[in-house]
Structure formats: structure tokens, C-alpha cells
Coordinates of C-alpha atoms in Angstrom, one line a residue:
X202 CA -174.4 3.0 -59.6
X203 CA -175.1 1.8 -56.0
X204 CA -172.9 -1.3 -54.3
X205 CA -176.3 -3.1 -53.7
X206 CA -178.6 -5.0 -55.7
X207 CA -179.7 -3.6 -59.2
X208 CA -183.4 -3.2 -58.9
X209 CA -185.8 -5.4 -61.5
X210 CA -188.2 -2.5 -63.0
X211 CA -191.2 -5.0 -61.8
X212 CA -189.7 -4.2 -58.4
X213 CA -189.0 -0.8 -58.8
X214 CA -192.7 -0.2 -60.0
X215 CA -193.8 -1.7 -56.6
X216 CA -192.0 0.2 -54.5
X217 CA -192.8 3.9 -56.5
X218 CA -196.6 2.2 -56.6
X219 CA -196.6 1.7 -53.0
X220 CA -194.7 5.2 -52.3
X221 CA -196.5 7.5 -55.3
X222 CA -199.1 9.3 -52.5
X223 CA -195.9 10.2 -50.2
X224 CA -194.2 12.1 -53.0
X225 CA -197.1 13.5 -54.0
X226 CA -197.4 15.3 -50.5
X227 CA -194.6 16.1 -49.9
X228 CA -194.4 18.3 -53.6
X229 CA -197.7 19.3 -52.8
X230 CA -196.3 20.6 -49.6
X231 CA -194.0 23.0 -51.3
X232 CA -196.0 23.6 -54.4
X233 CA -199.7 24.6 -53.3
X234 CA -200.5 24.9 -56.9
X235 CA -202.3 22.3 -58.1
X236 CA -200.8 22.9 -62.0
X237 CA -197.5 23.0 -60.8
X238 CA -197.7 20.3 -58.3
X239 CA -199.2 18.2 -61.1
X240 CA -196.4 19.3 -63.5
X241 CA -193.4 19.0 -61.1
X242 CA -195.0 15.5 -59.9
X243 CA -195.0 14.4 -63.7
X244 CA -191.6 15.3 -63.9
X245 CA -190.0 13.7 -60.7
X246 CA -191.5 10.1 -61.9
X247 CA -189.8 10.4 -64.9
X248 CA -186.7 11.1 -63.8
X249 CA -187.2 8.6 -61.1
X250 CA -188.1 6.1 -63.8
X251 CA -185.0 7.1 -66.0
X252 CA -182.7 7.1 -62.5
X253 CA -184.5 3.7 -61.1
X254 CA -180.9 1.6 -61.9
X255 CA -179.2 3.7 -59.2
X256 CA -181.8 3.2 -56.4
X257 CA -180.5 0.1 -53.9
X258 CA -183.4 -1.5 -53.2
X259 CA -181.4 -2.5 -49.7
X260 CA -182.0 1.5 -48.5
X261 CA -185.5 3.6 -47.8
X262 CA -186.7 4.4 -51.0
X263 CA -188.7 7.8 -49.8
X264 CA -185.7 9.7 -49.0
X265 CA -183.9 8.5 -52.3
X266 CA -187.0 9.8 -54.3
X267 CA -187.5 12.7 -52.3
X268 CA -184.2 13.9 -52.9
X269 CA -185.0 14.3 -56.7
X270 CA -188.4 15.7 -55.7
X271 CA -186.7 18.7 -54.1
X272 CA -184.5 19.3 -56.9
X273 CA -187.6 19.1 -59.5
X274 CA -189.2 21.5 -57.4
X275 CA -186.3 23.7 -57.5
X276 CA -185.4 23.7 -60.9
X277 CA -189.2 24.1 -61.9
X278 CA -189.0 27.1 -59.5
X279 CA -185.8 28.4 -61.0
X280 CA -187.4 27.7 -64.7
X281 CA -190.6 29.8 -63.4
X282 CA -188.2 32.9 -62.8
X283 CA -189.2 32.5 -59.3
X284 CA -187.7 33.0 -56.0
X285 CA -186.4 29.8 -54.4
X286 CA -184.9 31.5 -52.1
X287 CA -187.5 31.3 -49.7
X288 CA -186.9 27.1 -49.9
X289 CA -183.7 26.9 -48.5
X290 CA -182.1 23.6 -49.7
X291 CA -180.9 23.0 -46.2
X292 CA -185.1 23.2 -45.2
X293 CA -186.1 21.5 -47.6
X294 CA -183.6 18.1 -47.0
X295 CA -185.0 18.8 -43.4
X296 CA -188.5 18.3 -44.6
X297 CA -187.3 15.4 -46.5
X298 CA -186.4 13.9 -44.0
X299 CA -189.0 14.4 -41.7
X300 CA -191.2 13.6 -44.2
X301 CA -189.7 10.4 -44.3
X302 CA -189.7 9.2 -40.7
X303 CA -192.6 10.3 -40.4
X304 CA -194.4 8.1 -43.1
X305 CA -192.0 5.1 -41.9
X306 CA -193.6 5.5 -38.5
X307 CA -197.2 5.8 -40.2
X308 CA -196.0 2.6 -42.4
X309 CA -195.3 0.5 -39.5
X310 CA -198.5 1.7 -36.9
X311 CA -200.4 0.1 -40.1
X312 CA -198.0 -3.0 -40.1
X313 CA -199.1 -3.0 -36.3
X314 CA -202.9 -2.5 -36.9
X315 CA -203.2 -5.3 -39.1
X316 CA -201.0 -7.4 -36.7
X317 CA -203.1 -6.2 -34.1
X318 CA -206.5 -6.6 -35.6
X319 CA -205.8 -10.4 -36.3
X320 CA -205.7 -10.8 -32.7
X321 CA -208.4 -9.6 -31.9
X322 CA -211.4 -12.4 -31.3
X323 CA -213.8 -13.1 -34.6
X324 CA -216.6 -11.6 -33.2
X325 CA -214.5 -8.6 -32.2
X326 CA -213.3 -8.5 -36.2
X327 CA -216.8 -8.9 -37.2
X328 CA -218.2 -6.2 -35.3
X329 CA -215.6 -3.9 -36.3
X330 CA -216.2 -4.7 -39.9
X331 CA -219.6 -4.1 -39.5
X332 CA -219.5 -0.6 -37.8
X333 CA -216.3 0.7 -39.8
X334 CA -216.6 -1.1 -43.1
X335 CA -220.8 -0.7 -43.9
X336 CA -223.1 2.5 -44.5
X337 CA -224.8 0.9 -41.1
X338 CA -225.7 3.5 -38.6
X339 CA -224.5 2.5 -34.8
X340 CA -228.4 2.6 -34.2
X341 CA -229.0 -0.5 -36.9
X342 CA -226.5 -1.9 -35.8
X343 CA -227.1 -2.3 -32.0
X344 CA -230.8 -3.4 -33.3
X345 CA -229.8 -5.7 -35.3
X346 CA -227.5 -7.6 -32.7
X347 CA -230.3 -6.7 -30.1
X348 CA -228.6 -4.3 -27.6
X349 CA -228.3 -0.9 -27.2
X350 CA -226.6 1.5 -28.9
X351 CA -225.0 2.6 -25.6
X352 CA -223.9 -0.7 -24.7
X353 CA -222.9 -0.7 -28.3
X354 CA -220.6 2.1 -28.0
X355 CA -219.0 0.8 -25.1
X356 CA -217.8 -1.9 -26.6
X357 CA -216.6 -0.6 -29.5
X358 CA -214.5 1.9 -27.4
X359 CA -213.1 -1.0 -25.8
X360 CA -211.8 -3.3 -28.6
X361 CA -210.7 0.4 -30.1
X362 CA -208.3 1.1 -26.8
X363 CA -207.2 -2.4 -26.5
X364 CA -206.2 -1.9 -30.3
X365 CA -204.3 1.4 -29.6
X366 CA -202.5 -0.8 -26.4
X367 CA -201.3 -3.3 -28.5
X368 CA -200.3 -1.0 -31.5
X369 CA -198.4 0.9 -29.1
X370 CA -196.7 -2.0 -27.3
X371 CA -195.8 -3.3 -31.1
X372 CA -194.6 -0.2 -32.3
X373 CA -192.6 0.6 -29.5
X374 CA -191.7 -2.9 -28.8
X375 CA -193.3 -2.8 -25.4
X376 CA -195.5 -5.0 -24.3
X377 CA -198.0 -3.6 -21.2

């Protein structure tokens, strides 16, 4: 039972909602099988369900659940008569937490895209939406706004790098 706040199981079904592809990779990425990844991934939610009253919603929640992910995967492996060997519990809470940072730091360059893509002009949004977010073809598209699809291009590459500036500078909290 943590010291922080007892997690609502509303809340708790957020957070696993919002996290469920994450700890699908990472089982996936030490059970290539897509049975026993399926299996394995079955059990870790239900044991994080039946577990959820210890998670402190005031810590990361991926490295909590991952931690029962890499013991699912070993007992599953132990259960198999399999060699576990070869996943060294000291590897795999390295992976964990790799793993982790990593999809923070994915988490928060998204944060920053949306952050980043509200600053850009209407027009800019608009354009985007309508390369990015429709089956139009760069082609159509430069016809239908009556330029080229060269000049087209251009700009697109433009609002893309000023997007990768400013994602950058939020991210690292730079600003150029």
C-alpha cells in the first residue's frame, strides 16, 4: 500500500487506457510470439487490475506496470519449461527502464507537437490538415490552391522545420 493517493478504478482505467500499447511493446519485445505475447499480455492486465490499489497515481505509471510485465514474462517462461536465463532480470529492469524514458520523451515531443501546431498560423494548420490528414495527392492539392507542386513542397518543408525548431526548443526548454 503506497503513502500517496489511492487510485479511483475510473482513474486507474485511464491511465492503463492511455499506457495499454507501451506494455504491449515492451512484452512483445521479449516475447516475439504472437500467442504468448497475447497470453502473457492477458495476464499482466489482470494482475495489474487486481494490484491497481497499490499503484500511486503521484509516480510514472509505465515503470510500475512494467515491473509486473517482466515478472509475467518470467514466470510464463519458467511455466513453459523454458530457459529464462537468457533474460537476465538485471536486462530486463534495464529495458524497463529504457523503455520508459523513452516513451516519456515520445509522450512529451507529442505534448510539444500539439503545443506547437497551435502556433502555427490557420492557414499553415489548414494546409497541413489537408496534405497529412486527406487521401489528396500533393499534385491536387497544389491545383487546387493554384500553385505548383514544387512551390507546394517548399512550403510544406518549411512549416515542417519550423515545427521541429519549436518542438525542440519546448522539449529541451530552449528557445532558438
Amino acid at each position: 500500500s503506497s503513502e500517496g493517493r489511492q487510485p479511483d478504478s475510473d482513474a486507474f482505467v485511464k491511465v492503463f487506457i492511455s499506457h495499454q500499447r507501451q506494455i504491449y511493446a515492451f512484452i512483445g519485445s521479449l516475447l516475439p510470439q504472437q500467442a504468448e505475447l497475447d497470453d502473457v499480455y492477458q495476464q499482466t492486465c489482470l494482475l495489474l487490475w487486481q494490484k491497481r490499489d497499490q499503484y500511486d497515481p503521484d509516480r510514472p505509471f509505465l515503470p510500475w506496470a512494467y515491473g509486473f510485465a517482466r515478472n509475467e514474462v518470467f514466470g510464463f517462461l519458467r511455466r513453459q519449461g523454458r530457459d529464462a536465463s537468457r533474460l537476465s532480470p538485471d536486462l530486463l529492469a534495464q529495458i524497463a527502464e529504457v523503455r520508459a524514458v523513452e516513451d516519456e520523451q515520445a509522450a512529451a515531443r507529442r505534448a510539444a507537437l500539439e503545443a506547437c501546431l497551435q502556433k502555427l498560423s490557420p492557414a499553415q494548420q489548414e494546409l497541413l490538415k489537408a496534405r497529412y490528414a486527406s487521401s489528396t495527392s500533393l499534385k491536387e492539392l497544389a491545383g487546387s490552391l493554384a500553385t505548383t507542386a514544387a512551390a507546394l513542397t517548399m512550403r510544406l518543408q518549411r512549416i515542417r522545420q519550423a515545427l521541429l525548431q519549436c518542438i525542440e526548443a519546448t522539449v529541451t526548454g530552449v528557445m532558438p
